[in-house]
Short mmCIF file of C-alpha atoms and ligand atoms in Angstrom, two decimals:
data_model
loop_
_atom_site.label_atom_id
_atom_site.label_comp_id
_atom_site.label_asym_id
_atom_site.label_seq_id
_atom_site.Cartn_x
_atom_site.Cartn_y
_atom_site.Cartn_z
CA UNK P 5 84.62 115.64 90.98
CA UNK P 6 84.07 114.90 87.31
CA UNK P 7 81.04 112.99 86.18
CA UNK P 8 82.55 109.59 85.54
CA UNK P 9 80.25 106.64 84.93
CA UNK P 10 81.55 103.80 87.10
CA UNK P 11 80.46 100.24 87.79
CA UNK P 12 81.20 99.00 91.33
CA UNK P 13 81.37 95.32 92.24
CA UNK P 14 81.46 93.98 95.79
CA UNK P 15 81.93 90.29 96.71
CA UNK P 16 84.24 90.40 99.73
CA UNK P 17 81.97 88.58 102.17
CA UNK P 18 78.34 87.46 101.88
CA UNK P 19 76.76 90.16 99.74
CA UNK P 20 76.98 90.04 95.96
CA UNK P 21 76.44 93.60 94.86
CA UNK P 22 76.84 95.81 91.82
CA UNK P 23 76.05 99.46 91.21
CA UNK P 24 76.36 102.04 88.48
CA UNK P 25 77.22 105.50 89.75
CA UNK P 26 77.41 108.70 87.70
CA UNK P 27 79.56 111.35 89.32
CA UNK P 28 79.57 111.23 93.12
CA UNK P 29 75.85 111.19 93.88
CA UNK P 30 73.79 109.95 90.94
CA UNK P 31 73.21 106.28 91.74
CA UNK P 32 71.71 104.92 88.54
CA UNK P 33 71.43 101.29 89.59
CA UNK P 34 72.15 99.29 92.72
CA UNK P 35 71.62 95.58 93.25
CA UNK P 36 72.47 93.87 96.55
CA UNK P 37 71.93 90.14 96.95
CA UNK P 38 72.55 88.86 100.48
CA UNK P 39 73.45 85.22 100.92
CA UNK P 40 71.08 83.92 103.57
CA UNK P 41 72.45 80.37 103.25
CA UNK P 42 74.96 81.12 106.06
CA UNK P 43 72.24 81.68 108.68
CA UNK P 44 71.95 77.97 109.33
CA UNK P 45 75.68 77.79 110.23
CA UNK P 46 75.64 80.86 112.47
CA UNK P 47 78.39 82.55 110.46
CA UNK P 48 79.78 82.94 106.96
CA UNK P 49 81.24 79.73 105.50
CA UNK P 50 83.97 81.01 103.12
CA UNK P 51 83.78 78.20 100.56
CA UNK P 52 80.00 78.45 100.33
CA UNK P 53 80.21 82.22 100.03
CA UNK P 54 82.59 81.96 97.07
CA UNK P 55 80.39 79.42 95.31
CA UNK P 56 77.27 81.51 95.88
CA UNK P 57 78.98 84.62 94.46
CA UNK P 58 80.01 82.60 91.42
CA UNK P 59 76.42 81.50 90.81
CA UNK P 60 74.94 84.99 90.80
CA UNK P 61 77.69 87.50 89.94
CA UNK P 62 76.84 87.51 86.22
CA UNK P 63 73.17 88.16 86.88
CA UNK P 64 73.75 90.75 89.62
CA UNK P 65 76.13 92.82 87.49
CA UNK P 66 74.01 92.29 84.38
CA UNK P 67 70.94 93.51 86.24
CA UNK P 68 72.74 96.63 87.48
CA UNK P 69 73.88 97.48 83.95
CA UNK P 70 70.35 96.88 82.61
CA UNK P 71 68.78 99.02 85.33
CA UNK P 72 71.23 101.81 84.52
CA UNK P 73 70.55 101.37 80.81
CA UNK P 74 74.21 101.17 79.92
CA UNK P 75 76.65 98.77 78.37
CA UNK P 76 80.09 97.86 79.64
CA UNK P 77 81.84 99.80 76.89
CA UNK P 78 80.09 103.03 77.91
CA UNK P 79 81.66 102.96 81.37
CA UNK P 80 84.60 105.13 82.41
CA UNK P 81 85.75 102.53 84.90
CA UNK P 82 85.07 99.29 86.72
CA UNK P 83 85.75 99.30 90.45
CA UNK P 84 85.98 96.04 92.33
CA UNK P 85 86.73 95.22 95.96
CA UNK P 86 90.20 93.65 95.90
CA UNK P 87 90.48 93.22 99.69
CA UNK P 88 90.38 92.79 102.59
CA UNK P 89 87.87 89.96 102.83
CA UNK P 90 87.46 86.24 102.15
CA UNK P 91 89.94 85.32 99.46
CA UNK P 92 87.66 82.97 97.49
CA UNK P 93 84.80 85.46 97.63
CA UNK P 94 87.03 88.38 96.59
CA UNK P 95 88.43 86.40 93.66
CA UNK P 96 84.97 85.98 92.14
CA UNK P 97 84.45 89.74 91.89
CA UNK P 98 88.03 90.48 90.84
CA UNK P 99 88.03 87.83 88.10
CA UNK P 100 84.65 88.99 86.79
CA UNK P 101 85.85 92.60 86.72
CA UNK P 102 89.13 91.73 85.01
CA UNK P 103 87.36 89.72 82.31
CA UNK P 104 84.91 92.58 81.75
CA UNK P 105 87.73 95.14 81.64
CA UNK P 106 89.69 93.01 79.18
CA UNK P 107 86.69 92.49 76.92
CA UNK P 108 85.57 96.13 76.94
CA UNK P 109 88.85 98.03 77.26
CA UNK P 110 87.43 99.93 80.27
CA UNK P 111 89.96 100.69 83.06
CA UNK P 112 89.73 98.62 86.22
CA UNK P 113 90.39 99.84 89.77
CA UNK P 114 90.99 97.56 92.75
CA UNK P 115 89.25 99.08 95.78
CA UNK P 116 89.95 98.65 99.49
CA UNK P 117 86.75 97.50 101.20
CA UNK P 118 87.13 99.70 104.29
CA UNK P 119 88.02 102.80 102.30
CA UNK P 120 84.82 102.11 100.35
CA UNK P 121 82.79 102.14 103.59
CA UNK P 122 84.34 105.55 104.28
CA UNK P 123 82.99 106.89 100.99
CA UNK P 124 79.45 105.50 101.40
CA UNK P 125 77.86 108.47 103.23
CA UNK P 126 79.18 110.88 100.60
CA UNK P 127 77.01 109.28 97.90
CA UNK P 128 73.91 110.58 99.66
CA UNK P 129 75.33 113.69 101.32
CA UNK P 130 77.80 115.99 99.57
CA UNK P 131 78.81 117.45 102.93
CA UNK P 132 80.15 114.08 104.16
CA UNK P 133 83.72 114.73 103.07
CA UNK P 134 87.00 115.20 104.96
CA UNK P 135 88.21 116.50 107.27
CA UNK P 136 86.49 114.20 109.73
CA UNK P 137 87.10 111.62 112.40
CA UNK P 138 85.91 108.27 111.03
CA UNK P 139 84.60 105.39 113.06
CA UNK P 140 84.64 102.38 110.75
CA UNK P 141 82.71 99.56 112.34
CA UNK P 142 81.97 96.37 110.44
CA UNK P 143 81.89 92.62 110.92
CA UNK P 144 85.62 92.26 110.31
CA UNK P 145 87.13 95.62 111.25
CA UNK P 146 86.96 98.37 113.84
CA UNK P 147 89.04 101.40 112.93
CA UNK P 148 89.22 104.96 114.19
CA UNK P 149 90.80 107.34 111.66
CA UNK P 150 91.43 110.99 111.14
CA UNK P 151 90.70 111.66 107.48
CA UNK P 152 92.38 114.93 106.53
CA UNK P 153 91.51 114.52 102.85
CA UNK P 154 90.18 111.71 100.68
CA UNK P 155 93.05 109.24 100.45
CA UNK P 156 94.93 110.68 103.46
CA UNK P 157 94.20 108.92 106.70
CA UNK P 158 95.83 108.89 110.11
CA UNK P 159 95.19 105.77 112.19
CA UNK P 160 94.05 106.67 115.72
CA UNK P 161 92.94 103.25 116.93
CA UNK P 162 91.89 99.75 115.93
CA UNK P 163 90.55 96.66 117.60
CA UNK P 164 93.05 94.42 119.32
CA UNK P 165 90.79 91.38 119.02
CA UNK P 166 87.17 91.13 117.84
CA UNK P 167 85.52 93.68 115.58
CA UNK P 168 82.43 95.51 116.89
CA UNK P 169 80.14 93.72 114.42
CA UNK P 170 81.70 90.39 115.36
CA UNK P 171 80.85 91.10 119.02
CA UNK P 172 77.25 91.86 118.03
CA UNK P 173 77.11 88.62 116.03
CA UNK P 174 78.62 86.49 118.83
CA UNK P 175 76.35 87.91 121.54
CA UNK P 176 73.33 87.59 119.25
CA UNK P 177 74.20 83.93 118.85
CA UNK P 178 74.43 83.47 122.63
CA UNK P 179 70.94 84.94 122.84
CA UNK P 180 69.58 82.57 120.18
CA UNK P 181 69.22 85.24 117.49
CA UNK P 182 69.86 84.57 113.77
CA UNK P 183 73.04 85.48 111.88
CA UNK P 184 73.98 88.24 111.16
CA UNK P 185 72.99 89.28 114.63
CA UNK P 186 73.45 93.06 114.75
CA UNK P 187 70.01 94.12 113.52
CA UNK P 188 68.02 91.46 115.47
CA UNK P 189 69.99 92.28 118.61
CA UNK P 190 69.22 95.96 118.18
CA UNK P 191 65.52 95.11 117.82
CA UNK P 192 65.56 92.92 120.94
CA UNK P 193 67.43 95.61 122.89
CA UNK P 194 64.59 98.09 122.38
CA UNK P 195 62.53 95.97 124.81
CA UNK P 196 65.27 95.82 127.46
CA UNK P 197 66.81 97.96 130.18
CA UNK P 198 70.36 99.00 129.21
CA UNK P 199 71.22 99.59 132.86
CA UNK P 200 70.22 96.13 134.11
CA UNK P 201 73.71 94.61 133.72
CA UNK P 202 76.93 96.52 133.94
CA UNK P 203 79.18 94.88 131.40
CA UNK P 204 82.85 95.91 131.08
CA UNK P 205 84.04 98.74 128.82
CA UNK P 206 87.45 97.27 127.88
CA UNK P 207 90.47 99.60 127.53
CA UNK P 208 88.49 102.74 128.32
CA UNK P 209 89.84 103.17 131.83
CA UNK P 210 93.47 102.68 130.88
CA UNK P 211 93.97 104.82 127.82
CA UNK P 212 92.81 107.74 125.77
CA UNK P 213 92.96 110.28 128.58
CA UNK P 214 94.23 113.75 127.82
CA UNK P 215 97.55 112.93 129.48
CA UNK P 216 98.05 110.07 127.06
CA UNK P 217 97.81 112.21 123.94
CA UNK P 218 99.76 109.81 121.78
CA UNK P 219 98.34 106.57 123.14
CA UNK P 220 96.36 104.55 120.61
CA UNK P 221 92.60 104.86 120.91
CA UNK P 222 92.30 101.11 120.53
CA UNK P 223 89.32 98.85 121.11
CA UNK P 224 88.86 95.40 122.59
CA UNK P 225 85.60 93.49 122.55
CA UNK P 226 86.51 89.88 123.36
CA UNK P 227 86.41 90.44 127.14
CA UNK P 228 82.99 92.05 126.84
CA UNK P 229 81.75 89.07 124.85
CA UNK P 230 83.12 86.70 127.52
CA UNK P 231 81.41 88.71 130.28
CA UNK P 232 78.10 88.41 128.43
CA UNK P 233 78.68 84.68 127.86
CA UNK P 234 79.29 84.18 131.58
CA UNK P 235 76.13 86.10 132.45
CA UNK P 236 74.08 84.17 129.90
CA UNK P 237 75.39 80.84 131.23
CA UNK P 238 74.45 81.86 134.77
CA UNK P 239 70.94 82.90 133.71
CA UNK P 240 70.53 79.68 131.74
CA UNK P 241 71.58 77.60 134.74
CA UNK P 242 68.92 79.15 136.96
CA UNK P 243 66.24 79.14 134.25
CA UNK P 244 65.99 82.92 134.05
CA UNK P 245 67.40 83.57 130.57
CA UNK P 246 64.13 83.99 128.69
CA UNK P 247 62.93 86.81 130.93
CA UNK P 248 66.33 88.53 130.76
CA UNK P 249 67.30 88.22 127.08
CA UNK P 250 66.18 91.73 126.13
CA UNK P 251 67.93 93.21 129.16
CA UNK P 252 71.17 91.38 128.33
CA UNK P 253 70.92 92.59 124.72
CA UNK P 254 70.26 96.19 125.79
CA UNK P 255 73.07 96.16 128.39
CA UNK P 256 75.56 94.67 125.91
CA UNK P 257 74.61 97.16 123.20
CA UNK P 258 74.98 100.01 125.70
CA UNK P 259 78.50 98.80 126.57
CA UNK P 260 79.65 98.53 122.93
CA UNK P 261 78.13 101.86 122.00
CA UNK P 262 79.63 103.51 125.08
CA UNK P 263 83.09 102.32 124.03
CA UNK P 264 82.62 103.38 120.40
CA UNK P 265 81.16 106.80 121.24
CA UNK P 266 83.78 107.48 123.91
CA UNK P 267 86.58 106.72 121.48
CA UNK P 268 84.99 108.94 118.83
CA UNK P 269 84.73 111.78 121.36
CA UNK P 270 88.37 111.30 122.35
CA UNK P 271 89.34 111.41 118.68
CA UNK P 272 87.42 114.65 118.21
CA UNK P 273 89.21 116.14 121.20
CA UNK P 274 92.62 114.94 120.06
CA UNK P 275 92.34 116.07 116.44
CA UNK P 276 90.34 119.25 116.97
CA UNK P 277 87.98 118.11 114.21
CA UNK P 278 84.32 118.81 114.80
CA UNK P 279 83.07 116.39 112.18
CA UNK P 280 82.42 112.69 112.79
CA UNK P 281 81.65 110.05 110.19
CA UNK P 282 80.46 106.60 111.18
CA UNK P 283 80.37 103.85 108.55
CA UNK P 284 80.28 100.07 108.10
CA UNK P 285 77.51 97.63 108.99
CA UNK P 286 77.38 98.55 112.69
CA UNK P 287 76.71 102.19 111.77
CA UNK P 288 73.20 100.99 110.89
CA UNK P 289 72.68 100.75 114.68
CA UNK P 290 70.45 103.68 115.54
CA UNK P 291 71.29 103.51 119.26
CA UNK P 292 74.96 104.05 118.33
CA UNK P 293 74.11 107.07 116.22
CA UNK P 294 71.93 108.50 119.01
CA UNK P 295 74.78 107.98 121.49
CA UNK P 296 77.24 109.77 119.19
CA UNK P 297 74.75 112.63 118.77
CA UNK P 298 74.02 112.86 122.51
CA UNK P 299 77.69 113.39 123.39
CA UNK P 300 78.33 116.30 121.06
CA UNK P 301 76.80 119.74 120.69
CA UNK P 302 74.75 120.43 117.53
CA UNK P 303 77.71 122.25 115.93
CA UNK P 304 79.50 118.93 115.64
CA UNK P 305 78.50 117.37 112.32
CA UNK P 306 77.67 113.69 112.36
CA UNK P 307 77.62 111.81 109.05
CA UNK P 308 76.36 108.31 108.34
CA UNK P 309 74.81 106.49 105.41
CA UNK P 310 71.30 105.06 105.19
CA UNK P 311 71.20 101.34 106.15
CA UNK P 312 71.36 100.13 102.53
CA UNK P 313 74.66 101.96 102.03
CA UNK P 314 75.97 101.11 105.52
CA UNK P 315 76.21 97.38 104.89
CA UNK P 316 78.37 95.92 102.12
CA UNK P 317 77.35 97.30 98.75
CA UNK P 318 78.59 98.00 95.24
CA UNK P 319 77.75 101.72 95.28
CA UNK P 320 80.49 102.54 97.78
CA UNK P 321 82.95 100.58 95.63
CA UNK P 322 81.95 102.58 92.55
CA UNK P 323 82.30 105.83 94.51
CA UNK P 324 85.80 104.93 95.71
CA UNK P 325 86.87 103.79 92.23
CA UNK P 326 85.65 107.14 90.84
CA UNK P 327 87.89 108.93 93.33
CA UNK P 328 90.91 106.82 92.37
CA UNK P 329 90.21 107.23 88.63
CA UNK P 330 89.93 110.97 89.22
CA UNK P 331 93.50 110.90 90.54
CA UNK P 332 94.57 109.14 87.36
CA UNK P 333 94.95 105.80 89.14
CA UNK P 334 93.87 102.44 87.79
CA UNK P 335 94.97 98.84 88.22
CA UNK P 336 96.67 96.55 85.74
CA UNK P 337 94.94 93.46 84.44
CA UNK P 338 97.14 91.38 86.72
CA UNK P 339 95.19 92.84 89.65
CA UNK P 340 94.87 90.21 92.32
CA UNK P 341 92.62 89.77 95.34
CA UNK P 342 94.42 90.26 98.66
CA UNK P 343 92.67 89.06 101.83
CA UNK P 344 94.70 91.49 103.92
CA UNK P 345 95.10 94.40 101.49
CA UNK P 346 96.71 97.40 103.27
CA UNK P 347 94.50 100.49 103.68
CA UNK P 348 95.67 103.00 101.03
CA UNK P 349 96.97 106.26 102.41
CA UNK P 350 96.83 105.12 106.04
CA UNK P 351 99.57 106.53 108.26
CA UNK P 352 100.12 104.80 111.58
O1 KG4 V 3 80.11 96.25 106.81
P1 KG4 V 3 79.37 94.98 106.88
O2 KG4 V 3 78.10 94.85 106.09
O3 KG4 V 3 80.26 93.77 106.47
C1 KG4 V 3 81.62 93.70 106.78
O4 KG4 V 3 82.43 94.40 106.12
O5 KG4 V 3 81.91 92.96 107.74
O6 KG4 V 3 79.07 94.73 108.42
C2 KG4 V 3 78.40 93.59 108.85
C3 KG4 V 3 78.26 93.67 110.35
C4 KG4 V 3 77.70 92.40 110.96
O7 KG4 V 3 78.52 92.05 112.04
C5 KG4 V 3 76.31 92.83 111.42
O8 KG4 V 3 75.84 92.10 112.55
C6 KG4 V 3 76.54 94.27 111.74
O9 KG4 V 3 77.37 94.74 110.70
N1 KG4 V 3 75.28 95.05 111.78
C7 KG4 V 3 74.82 95.67 112.87
C8 KG4 V 3 73.57 96.22 112.53
N2 KG4 V 3 73.33 95.94 111.22
C9 KG4 V 3 74.39 95.22 110.76
N3 KG4 V 3 75.34 95.77 114.12
C10 KG4 V 3 74.62 96.45 115.02
N4 KG4 V 3 73.40 97.00 114.79
C11 KG4 V 3 72.84 96.91 113.55
N5 KG4 V 3 71.65 97.47 113.32
ZN1 ZN V 4 81.96 95.81 104.99
#
């Protein structure tokens, strides 16, 4: 890859982030501002998220450019998350980027948020490139892909209801943990017994077997969440919840990670690829990464980003924009945010 200097802007949900990346791996500046105002509501409030982005976007991007010691006009491109995500939140980043591109004459590239998660590990590890099986697990999406090359993806499975991160957040809430709940739930689970409760592993029994070679390796987490809710209600009714919270957390986490790791293993078997990449906020879960490692021999490569690049961030947007610019692609100034932007290059 050439050594383009690219600004990446991310505002699709509740992180306002900007980064300046030189080439594929030289991260010259990276600012991530998380909106903690949503914690009190137990979830992201879209209108508040958009307003909060609007208040800080100028300063966040300005700080990234300052840290990198560069001016807008020196950039080779401006990448911005154009979707999927919260429409009001996305629009803040897209409008900022379009204004900056117009003023500076620098090309703009609309980036798909989930493709950006796919690129995140490659910033830190040059070996994290296709072909690989990708498990993309975030708060809004759960996707299993076979990436044969950058930009060429075969869909192997997706969630039929809740995303994996959403399940973590909902169960964390049931257990009285703050939002977003993934990291606090993981911390609580370290004190619990993952075998105490046997929660369901939805869809695993019915599909993905060798005989069903073409069946989708889909996911479903809403039934698991309901099973946990029923268990929590029962424990609450008999006054035993406090003593059991860590065990419930550990048992739930074991169920989710079992489903995710099983699907990844089935994808490896089906595609014949011995490389697995896990990305998105839930990939910060170290128990998930251990489970993926445990199921595969050392010859199978396992790629993931460090926690800062696993959650939503501008660096992954810059990295993806650099790839698109390298192909000669850019967006017009009528680029618009699209809450359900299709995944580029994804074959079903
Ligand atoms: O990718 P991301 O930052 O934002 C979206 O694109 O949605 O993912 C956020 C999700 C949240 O649901 C959060 O609870 C989850 O990632 N998450 C985790 C962990 N850290 C963040 N889930 C499980 N374990 C973690 N350590
Ligand atoms: Zn994300």
